[in-house]
Short mmCIF file of C-alpha atoms (C1' of nucleotides) in Angstrom, two decimals:
data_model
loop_
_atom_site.label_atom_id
_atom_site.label_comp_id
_atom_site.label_asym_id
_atom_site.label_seq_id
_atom_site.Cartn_x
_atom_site.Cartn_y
_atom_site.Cartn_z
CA UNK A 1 -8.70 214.60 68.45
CA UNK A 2 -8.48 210.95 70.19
CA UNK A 3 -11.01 208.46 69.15
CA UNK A 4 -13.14 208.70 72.56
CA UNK A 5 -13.60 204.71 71.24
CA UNK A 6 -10.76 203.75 72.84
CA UNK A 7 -11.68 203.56 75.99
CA UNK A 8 -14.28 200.71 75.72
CA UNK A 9 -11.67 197.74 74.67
CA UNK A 10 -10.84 196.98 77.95
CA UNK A 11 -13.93 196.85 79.75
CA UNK A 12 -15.70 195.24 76.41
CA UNK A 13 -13.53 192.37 76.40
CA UNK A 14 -13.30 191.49 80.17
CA UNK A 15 -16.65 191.29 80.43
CA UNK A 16 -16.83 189.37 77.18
CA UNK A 17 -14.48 186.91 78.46
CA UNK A 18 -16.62 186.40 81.25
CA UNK A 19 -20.40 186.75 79.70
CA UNK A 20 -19.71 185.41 76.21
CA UNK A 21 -22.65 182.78 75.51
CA UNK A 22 -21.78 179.21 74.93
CA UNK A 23 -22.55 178.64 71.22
CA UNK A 24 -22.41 176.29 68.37
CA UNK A 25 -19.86 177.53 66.62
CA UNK A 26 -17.74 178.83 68.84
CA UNK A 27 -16.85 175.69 70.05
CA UNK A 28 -14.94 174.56 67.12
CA UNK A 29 -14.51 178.30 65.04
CA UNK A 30 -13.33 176.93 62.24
CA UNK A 31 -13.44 179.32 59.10
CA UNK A 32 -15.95 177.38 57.41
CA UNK A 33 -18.53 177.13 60.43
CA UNK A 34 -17.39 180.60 61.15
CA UNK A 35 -18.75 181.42 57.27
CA UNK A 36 -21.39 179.53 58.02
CA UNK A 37 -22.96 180.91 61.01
CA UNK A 38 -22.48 184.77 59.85
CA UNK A 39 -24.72 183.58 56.87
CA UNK A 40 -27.53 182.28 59.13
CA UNK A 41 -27.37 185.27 61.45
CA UNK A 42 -28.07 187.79 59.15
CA UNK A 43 -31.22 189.24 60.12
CA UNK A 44 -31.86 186.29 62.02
CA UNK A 45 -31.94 185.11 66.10
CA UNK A 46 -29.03 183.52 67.58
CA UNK A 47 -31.89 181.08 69.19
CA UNK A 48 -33.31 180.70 65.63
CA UNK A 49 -29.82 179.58 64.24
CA UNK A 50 -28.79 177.15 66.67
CA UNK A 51 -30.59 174.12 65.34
CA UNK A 52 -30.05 175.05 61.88
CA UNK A 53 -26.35 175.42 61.92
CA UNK A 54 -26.24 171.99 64.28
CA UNK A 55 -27.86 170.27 61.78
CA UNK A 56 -26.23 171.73 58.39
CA UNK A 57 -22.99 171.50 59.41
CA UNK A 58 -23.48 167.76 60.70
CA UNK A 59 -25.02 167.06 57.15
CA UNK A 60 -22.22 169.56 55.16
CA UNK A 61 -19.67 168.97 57.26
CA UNK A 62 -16.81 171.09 54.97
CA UNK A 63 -16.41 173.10 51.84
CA UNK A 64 -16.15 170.34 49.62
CA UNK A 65 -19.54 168.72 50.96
CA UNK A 66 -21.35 172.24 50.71
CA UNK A 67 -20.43 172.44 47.04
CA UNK A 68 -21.53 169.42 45.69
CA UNK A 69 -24.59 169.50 47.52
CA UNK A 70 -27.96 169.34 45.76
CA UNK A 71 -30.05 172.23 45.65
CA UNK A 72 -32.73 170.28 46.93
CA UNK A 73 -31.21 169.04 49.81
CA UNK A 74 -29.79 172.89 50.56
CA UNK A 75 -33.38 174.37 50.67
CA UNK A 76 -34.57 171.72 53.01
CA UNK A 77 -31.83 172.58 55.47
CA UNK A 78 -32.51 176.08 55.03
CA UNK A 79 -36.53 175.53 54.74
CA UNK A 80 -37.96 177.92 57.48
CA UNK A 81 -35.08 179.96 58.12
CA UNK A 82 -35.88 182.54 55.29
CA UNK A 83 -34.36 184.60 52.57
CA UNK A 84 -33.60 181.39 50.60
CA UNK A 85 -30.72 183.43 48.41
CA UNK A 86 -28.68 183.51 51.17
CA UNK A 87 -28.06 179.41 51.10
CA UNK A 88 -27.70 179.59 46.80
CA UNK A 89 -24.97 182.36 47.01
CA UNK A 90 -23.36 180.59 50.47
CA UNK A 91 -23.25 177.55 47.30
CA UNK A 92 -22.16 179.61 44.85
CA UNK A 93 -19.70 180.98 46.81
CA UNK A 94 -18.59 177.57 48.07
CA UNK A 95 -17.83 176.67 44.46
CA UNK A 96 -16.03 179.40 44.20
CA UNK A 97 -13.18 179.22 46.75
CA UNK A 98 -12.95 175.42 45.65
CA UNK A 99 -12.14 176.76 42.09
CA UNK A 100 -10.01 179.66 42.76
CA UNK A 101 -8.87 179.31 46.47
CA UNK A 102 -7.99 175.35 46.43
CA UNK A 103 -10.80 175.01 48.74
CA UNK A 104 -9.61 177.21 51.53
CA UNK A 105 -11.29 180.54 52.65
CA UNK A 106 -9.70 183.65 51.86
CA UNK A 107 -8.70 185.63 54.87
CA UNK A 108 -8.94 189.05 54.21
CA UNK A 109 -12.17 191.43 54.00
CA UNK A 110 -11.71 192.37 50.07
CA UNK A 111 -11.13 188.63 48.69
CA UNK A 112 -14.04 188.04 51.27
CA UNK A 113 -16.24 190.60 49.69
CA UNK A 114 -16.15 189.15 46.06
CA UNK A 115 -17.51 186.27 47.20
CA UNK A 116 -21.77 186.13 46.63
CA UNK A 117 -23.60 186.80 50.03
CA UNK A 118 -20.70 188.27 51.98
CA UNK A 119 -20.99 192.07 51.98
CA UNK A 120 -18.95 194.36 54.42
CA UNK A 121 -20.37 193.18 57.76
CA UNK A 122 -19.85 189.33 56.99
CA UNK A 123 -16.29 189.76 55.28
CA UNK A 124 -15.07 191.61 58.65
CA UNK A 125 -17.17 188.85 60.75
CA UNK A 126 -15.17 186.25 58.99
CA UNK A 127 -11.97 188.06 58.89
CA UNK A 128 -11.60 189.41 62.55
CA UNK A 129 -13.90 186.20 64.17
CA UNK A 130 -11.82 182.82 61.94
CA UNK A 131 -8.44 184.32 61.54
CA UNK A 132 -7.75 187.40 63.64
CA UNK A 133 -7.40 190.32 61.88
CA UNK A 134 -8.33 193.46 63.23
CA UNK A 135 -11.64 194.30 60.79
CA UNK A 136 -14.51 195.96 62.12
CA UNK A 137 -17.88 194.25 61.77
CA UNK A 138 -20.33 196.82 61.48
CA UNK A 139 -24.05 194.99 62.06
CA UNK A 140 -27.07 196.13 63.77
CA UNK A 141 -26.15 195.57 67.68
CA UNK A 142 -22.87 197.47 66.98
CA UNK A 143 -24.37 200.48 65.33
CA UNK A 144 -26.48 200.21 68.65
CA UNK A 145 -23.70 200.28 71.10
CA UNK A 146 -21.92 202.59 69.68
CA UNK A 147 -24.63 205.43 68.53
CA UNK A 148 -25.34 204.90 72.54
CA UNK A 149 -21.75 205.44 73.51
CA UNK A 150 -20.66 208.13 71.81
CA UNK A 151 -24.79 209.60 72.31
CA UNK A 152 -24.28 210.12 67.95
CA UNK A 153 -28.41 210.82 66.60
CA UNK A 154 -27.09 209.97 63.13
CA UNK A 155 -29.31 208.05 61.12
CA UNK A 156 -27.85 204.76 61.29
CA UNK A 157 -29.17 203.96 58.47
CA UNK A 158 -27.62 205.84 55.89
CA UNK A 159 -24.48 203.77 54.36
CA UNK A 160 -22.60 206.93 55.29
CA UNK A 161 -23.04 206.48 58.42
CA UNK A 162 -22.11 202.64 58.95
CA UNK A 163 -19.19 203.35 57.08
CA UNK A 164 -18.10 206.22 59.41
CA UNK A 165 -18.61 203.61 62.51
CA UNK A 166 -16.72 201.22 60.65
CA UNK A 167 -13.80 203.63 60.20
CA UNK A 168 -13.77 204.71 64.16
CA UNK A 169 -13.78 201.47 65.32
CA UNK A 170 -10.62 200.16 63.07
CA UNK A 171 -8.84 202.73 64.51
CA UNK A 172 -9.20 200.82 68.16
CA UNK A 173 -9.12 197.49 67.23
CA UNK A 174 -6.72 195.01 69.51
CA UNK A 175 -5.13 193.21 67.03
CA UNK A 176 -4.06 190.48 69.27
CA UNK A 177 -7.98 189.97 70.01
CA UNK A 178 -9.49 191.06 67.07
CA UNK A 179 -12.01 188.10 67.18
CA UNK A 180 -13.22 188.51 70.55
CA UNK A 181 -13.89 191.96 70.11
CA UNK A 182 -15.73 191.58 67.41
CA UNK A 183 -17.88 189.45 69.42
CA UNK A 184 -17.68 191.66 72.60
CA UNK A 185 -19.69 194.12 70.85
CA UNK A 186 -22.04 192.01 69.35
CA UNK A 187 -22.77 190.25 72.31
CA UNK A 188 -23.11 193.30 74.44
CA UNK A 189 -25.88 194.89 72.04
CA UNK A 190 -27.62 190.85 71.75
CA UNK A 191 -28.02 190.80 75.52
CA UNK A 192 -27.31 193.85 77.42
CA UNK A 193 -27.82 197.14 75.51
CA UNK A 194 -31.29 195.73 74.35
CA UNK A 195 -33.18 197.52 71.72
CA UNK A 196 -36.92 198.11 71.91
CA UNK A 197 -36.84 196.92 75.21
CA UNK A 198 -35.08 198.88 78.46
CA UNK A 199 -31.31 198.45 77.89
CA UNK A 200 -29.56 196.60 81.03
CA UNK A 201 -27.62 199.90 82.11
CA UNK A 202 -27.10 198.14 85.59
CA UNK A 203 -25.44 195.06 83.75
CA UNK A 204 -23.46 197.09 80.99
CA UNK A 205 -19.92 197.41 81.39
CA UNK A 206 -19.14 200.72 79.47
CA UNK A 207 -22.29 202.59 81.23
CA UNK A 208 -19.68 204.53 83.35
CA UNK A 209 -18.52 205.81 79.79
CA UNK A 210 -21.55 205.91 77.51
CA UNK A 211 -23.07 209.16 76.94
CA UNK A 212 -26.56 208.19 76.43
CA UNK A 213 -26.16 206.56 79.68
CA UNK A 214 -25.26 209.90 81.31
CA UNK A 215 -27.86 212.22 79.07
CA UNK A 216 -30.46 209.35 79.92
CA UNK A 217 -31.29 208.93 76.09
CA UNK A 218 -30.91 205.33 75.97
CA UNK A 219 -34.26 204.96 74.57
CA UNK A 220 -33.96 207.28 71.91
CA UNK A 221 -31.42 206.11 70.31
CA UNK A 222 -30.20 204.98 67.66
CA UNK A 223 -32.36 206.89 65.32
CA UNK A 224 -33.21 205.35 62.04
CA UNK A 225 -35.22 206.21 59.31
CA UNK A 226 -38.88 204.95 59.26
CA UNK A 227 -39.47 201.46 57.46
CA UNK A 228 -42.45 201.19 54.59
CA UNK A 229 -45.59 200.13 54.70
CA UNK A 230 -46.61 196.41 54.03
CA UNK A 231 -48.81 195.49 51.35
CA UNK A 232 -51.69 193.09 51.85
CA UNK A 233 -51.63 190.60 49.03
CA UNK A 234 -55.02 188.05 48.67
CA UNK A 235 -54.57 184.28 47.63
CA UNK A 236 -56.27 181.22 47.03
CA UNK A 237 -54.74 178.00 48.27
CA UNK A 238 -55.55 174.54 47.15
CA UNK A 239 -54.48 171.17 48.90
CA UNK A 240 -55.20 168.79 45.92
CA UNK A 241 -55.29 165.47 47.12
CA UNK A 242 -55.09 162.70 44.39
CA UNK A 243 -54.40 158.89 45.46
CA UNK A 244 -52.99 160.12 48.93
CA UNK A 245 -50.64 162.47 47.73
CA UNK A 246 -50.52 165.98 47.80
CA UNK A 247 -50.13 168.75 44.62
CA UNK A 248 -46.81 170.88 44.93
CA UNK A 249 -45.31 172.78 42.19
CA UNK A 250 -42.27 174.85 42.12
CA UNK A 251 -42.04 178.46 42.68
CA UNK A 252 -39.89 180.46 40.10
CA UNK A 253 -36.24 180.66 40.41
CA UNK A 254 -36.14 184.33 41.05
CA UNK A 255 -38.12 186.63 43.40
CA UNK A 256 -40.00 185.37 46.93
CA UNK A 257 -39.05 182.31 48.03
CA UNK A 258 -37.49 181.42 45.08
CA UNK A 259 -37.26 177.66 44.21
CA UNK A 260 -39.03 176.17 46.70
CA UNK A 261 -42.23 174.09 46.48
CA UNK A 262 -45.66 175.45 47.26
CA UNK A 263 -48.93 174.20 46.95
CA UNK A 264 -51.09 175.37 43.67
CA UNK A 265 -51.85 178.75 44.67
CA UNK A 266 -53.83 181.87 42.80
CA UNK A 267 -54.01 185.60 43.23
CA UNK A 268 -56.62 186.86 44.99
CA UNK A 269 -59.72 185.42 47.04
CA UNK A 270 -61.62 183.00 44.46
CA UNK A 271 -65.56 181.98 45.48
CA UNK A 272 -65.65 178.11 45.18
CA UNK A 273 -67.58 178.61 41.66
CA UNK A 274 -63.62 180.15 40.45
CA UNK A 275 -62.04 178.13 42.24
CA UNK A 276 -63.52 174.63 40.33
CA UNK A 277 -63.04 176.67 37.38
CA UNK A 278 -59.60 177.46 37.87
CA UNK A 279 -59.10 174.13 38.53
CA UNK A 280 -60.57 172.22 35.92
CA UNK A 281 -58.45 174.78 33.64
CA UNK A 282 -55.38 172.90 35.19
CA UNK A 283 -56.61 169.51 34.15
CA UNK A 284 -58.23 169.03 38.12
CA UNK A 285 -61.84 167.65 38.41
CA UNK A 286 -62.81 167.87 42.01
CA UNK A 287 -64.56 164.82 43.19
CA UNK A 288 -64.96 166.87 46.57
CA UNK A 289 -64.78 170.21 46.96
CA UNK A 290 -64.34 172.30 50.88
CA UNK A 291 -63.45 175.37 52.48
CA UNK A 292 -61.01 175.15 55.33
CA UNK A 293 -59.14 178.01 58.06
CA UNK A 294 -58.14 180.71 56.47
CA UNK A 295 -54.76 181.72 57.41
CA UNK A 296 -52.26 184.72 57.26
CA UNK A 297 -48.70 185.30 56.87
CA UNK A 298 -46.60 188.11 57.27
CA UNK A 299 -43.54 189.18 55.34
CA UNK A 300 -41.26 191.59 55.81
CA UNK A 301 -42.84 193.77 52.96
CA UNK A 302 -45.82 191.85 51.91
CA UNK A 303 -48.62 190.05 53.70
CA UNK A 304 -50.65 187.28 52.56
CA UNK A 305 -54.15 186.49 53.16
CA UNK A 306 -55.31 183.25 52.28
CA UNK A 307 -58.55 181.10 51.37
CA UNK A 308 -57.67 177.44 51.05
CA UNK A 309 -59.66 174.55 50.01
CA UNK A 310 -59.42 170.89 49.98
CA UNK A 311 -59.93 169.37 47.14
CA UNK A 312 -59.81 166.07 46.45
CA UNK A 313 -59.52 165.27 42.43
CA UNK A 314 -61.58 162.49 41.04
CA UNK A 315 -59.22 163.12 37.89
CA UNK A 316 -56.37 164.10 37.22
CA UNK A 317 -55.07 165.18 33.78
CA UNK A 318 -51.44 163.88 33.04
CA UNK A 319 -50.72 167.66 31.99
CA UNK A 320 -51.32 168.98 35.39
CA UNK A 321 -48.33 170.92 36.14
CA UNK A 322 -47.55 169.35 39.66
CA UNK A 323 -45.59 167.02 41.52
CA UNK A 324 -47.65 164.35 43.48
CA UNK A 325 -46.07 164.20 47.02
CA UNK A 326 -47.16 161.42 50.23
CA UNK A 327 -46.41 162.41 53.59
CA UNK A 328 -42.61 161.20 53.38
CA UNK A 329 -41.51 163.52 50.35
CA UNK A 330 -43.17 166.15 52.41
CA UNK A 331 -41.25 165.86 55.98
CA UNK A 332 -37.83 164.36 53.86
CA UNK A 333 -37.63 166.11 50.60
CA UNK A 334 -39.21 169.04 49.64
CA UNK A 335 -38.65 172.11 51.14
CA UNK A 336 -41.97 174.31 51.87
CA UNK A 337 -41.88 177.70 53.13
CA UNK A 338 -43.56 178.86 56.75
CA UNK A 339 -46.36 180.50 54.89
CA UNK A 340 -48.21 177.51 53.91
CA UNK A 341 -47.84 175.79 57.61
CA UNK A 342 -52.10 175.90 57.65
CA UNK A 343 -52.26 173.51 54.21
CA UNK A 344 -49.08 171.58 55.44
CA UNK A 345 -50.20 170.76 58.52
CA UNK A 346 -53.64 169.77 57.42
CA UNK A 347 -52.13 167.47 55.23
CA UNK A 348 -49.70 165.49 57.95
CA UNK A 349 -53.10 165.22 60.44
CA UNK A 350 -54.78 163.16 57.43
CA UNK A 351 -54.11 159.31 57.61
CA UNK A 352 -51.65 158.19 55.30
CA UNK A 353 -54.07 155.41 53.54
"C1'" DA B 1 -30.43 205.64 47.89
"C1'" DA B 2 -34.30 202.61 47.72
"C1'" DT B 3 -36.30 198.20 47.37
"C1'" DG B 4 -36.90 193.10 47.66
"C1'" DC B 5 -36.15 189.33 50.39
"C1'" DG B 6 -38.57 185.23 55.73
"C1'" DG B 7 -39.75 184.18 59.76
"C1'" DG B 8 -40.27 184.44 64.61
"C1'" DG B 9 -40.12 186.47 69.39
"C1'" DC B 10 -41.23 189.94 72.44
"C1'" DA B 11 -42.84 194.39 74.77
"C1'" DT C 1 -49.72 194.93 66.51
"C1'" DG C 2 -45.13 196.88 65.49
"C1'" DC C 3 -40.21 196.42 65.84
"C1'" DC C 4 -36.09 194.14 65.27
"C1'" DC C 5 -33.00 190.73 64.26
"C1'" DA C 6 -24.61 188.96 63.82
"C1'" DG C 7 -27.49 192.09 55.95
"C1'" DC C 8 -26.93 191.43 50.95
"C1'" DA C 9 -27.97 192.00 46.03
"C1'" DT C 10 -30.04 194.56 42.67
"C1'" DT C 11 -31.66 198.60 40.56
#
DNA sequence: AATGCGGGGCA
DNA sequence: TGCCCAGCATT
């Protein structure tokens, strides 16, 4: 039987070719910014990415650069954006197409897919998007579009299934516009066959083919399995304030927000009485001692409530396990994840003395 | 196949 | 508030 697929090419790229968003790297689609943008779109916002990939590619301006980089410096251009890994492996990765590619970017899908943080989607992003080849990229908006299209109630997401999309749509792919169709159905699911909210049927250039369309099951679909429940995870945050600086210490190198800095943080919801306790246990004497806002944060599977507390030490034991920080470090250097905005931003409001 | 991994925007 | 986002690695 014909792949009923076939039919949306045309219309998909005409009115790609007409609609497609002006964006920051497809001015200039190199492979490397090309690479580069796929890993800060995973799971995240095109709006989200923009300033991001503006300012890492400005400051890591090639493979070379991205390579010798300082971890340091990586985190803080990726501080905010979330799921740190993906910045080590795009590293890792970096280092390893300078040793065994001479610095150039493979081109097709399976050299692509050894590579750390590029799994099927990214390796036929990169193939089909910075050198033309007709690979399907299979990511959320496409699984959209076409589960609406075709009116398919799989559960999109079961591997099986992706992989089944996958296969359909490299039977259609133009090879002389591999890139752009790529996009075209990307695009199409980012801005006109909406999720969650009501798809733009009126706007959508394969609605006189899509079978949802016709059955009026838009909204339905696609189906997908339900996600799990969050856990709610108490903590105890101190901002430790010694000569005008501010306590960090590292988080581990594996596991949440691995590697970045944090301030000195406990399990569960400590009374002040634990807290000075806990404290003094870390070589901290608090000269003052005071509750501030409590704040929240949400992860994708966990969510943190926290009690924070000022303290400022009196003494400081030269064991303490941090690193003393003034409001420069803070903004320039060290890279602190979203969930401790309420002690950050505490901290920049204070005069610097 | 299931789970861990961020953060934000929007109905 | 819940859902979703140009997913991947690990188990």
């Amino acid at each position: 039987m014909e792949n009923q697929l076939a039919n949306i090419v045309r219309p998909l790229l005409r009115w790609y070719a007409e609609n497609a968003r002006t964006l920051p790297w497809r001015d200039e689609p190199t492979p490397y910014r090309v690479w580069v943008s796929e890993i800060m779109l995973q799971q995240t916002r095109v709006e989200a990415v923009k300033p991001y990939f503006e300012r890492f590619t400005a400051e890591l301006p090639d493979i070379a650069a991205l390579a010798g980089a300082p971890e340091e410096q990586l985190l803080k251009l990726w501080e905010g954006l979330g799921y740190y890994s993906r910045v080590r492996n795009l590293q890792k990765a970096a280092r390893a197409v300078m040793e065994n590619f001479g610095g150039v970017l493979p081109k097709t899908p399976e050299e692509l897919l050894r590579l750390p943080g590029i799994g099927e989607y990214t390796a036929g992003a990169i193939a089909s998007i910075a050198y033309g080849q007709p690979a399907p990229a299979v990511d959320g908006n496409v699984l959209r579009v076409i589960a609406r299209v075709t009116a398919d109630r799989s559960n999109i997401s079961e591997t099986a299934v992706k992989r089944e999309f996958a296969g359909r749509l490299r039977e259609i792919y133009p090879k002389e516009q591999a890139g752009a169709f790529t996009q075209s159905l990307m695009e199409l699911g980012a801005t006109v066959c909406l999720p969650n909210a009501e798809p733009k049927c009126g706007e959508c250039p394969l609605s006189p083919l899509c079978a949802a369309h016709a059955q009026g099951t838009e909204r339905e679909l696609p189906v997908k399995s339900a996600k799990k429940e969050r856990k709610i995870e108490e903590r105890t945050v101190f901002l430790i304030l010694h000569d005008g600086k501010a306590a960090l210490q590292k988080r581990p190198k594996k596991g949440l927000l691995a590697g970045l800095w944090e301030f000195p943080n406990v399990l569960g919801k400590l009374s002040p009485q634990e807290s000075e306790k806990w404290l003094k246990t870390l070589g901290v004497s608090a000269e003052k001692f005071e509750p501030f806002a409590p704040s929240k944060h949400i992860f994708s599977h966990i969510e943190w409530h926290m009690t924070n507390y000022l303290v400022t030490a009196a003494a400081v034991s030269k064991t303490a396990p941090f690193l003393w920080a003034g409001h420069r470090e803070l903004a320039e250097t060290y890279a602190i994840p979203a969930a401790f905005g309420q002690c950050l931003a505490s901290f920049q409001h204070m005069q610097t003395p």
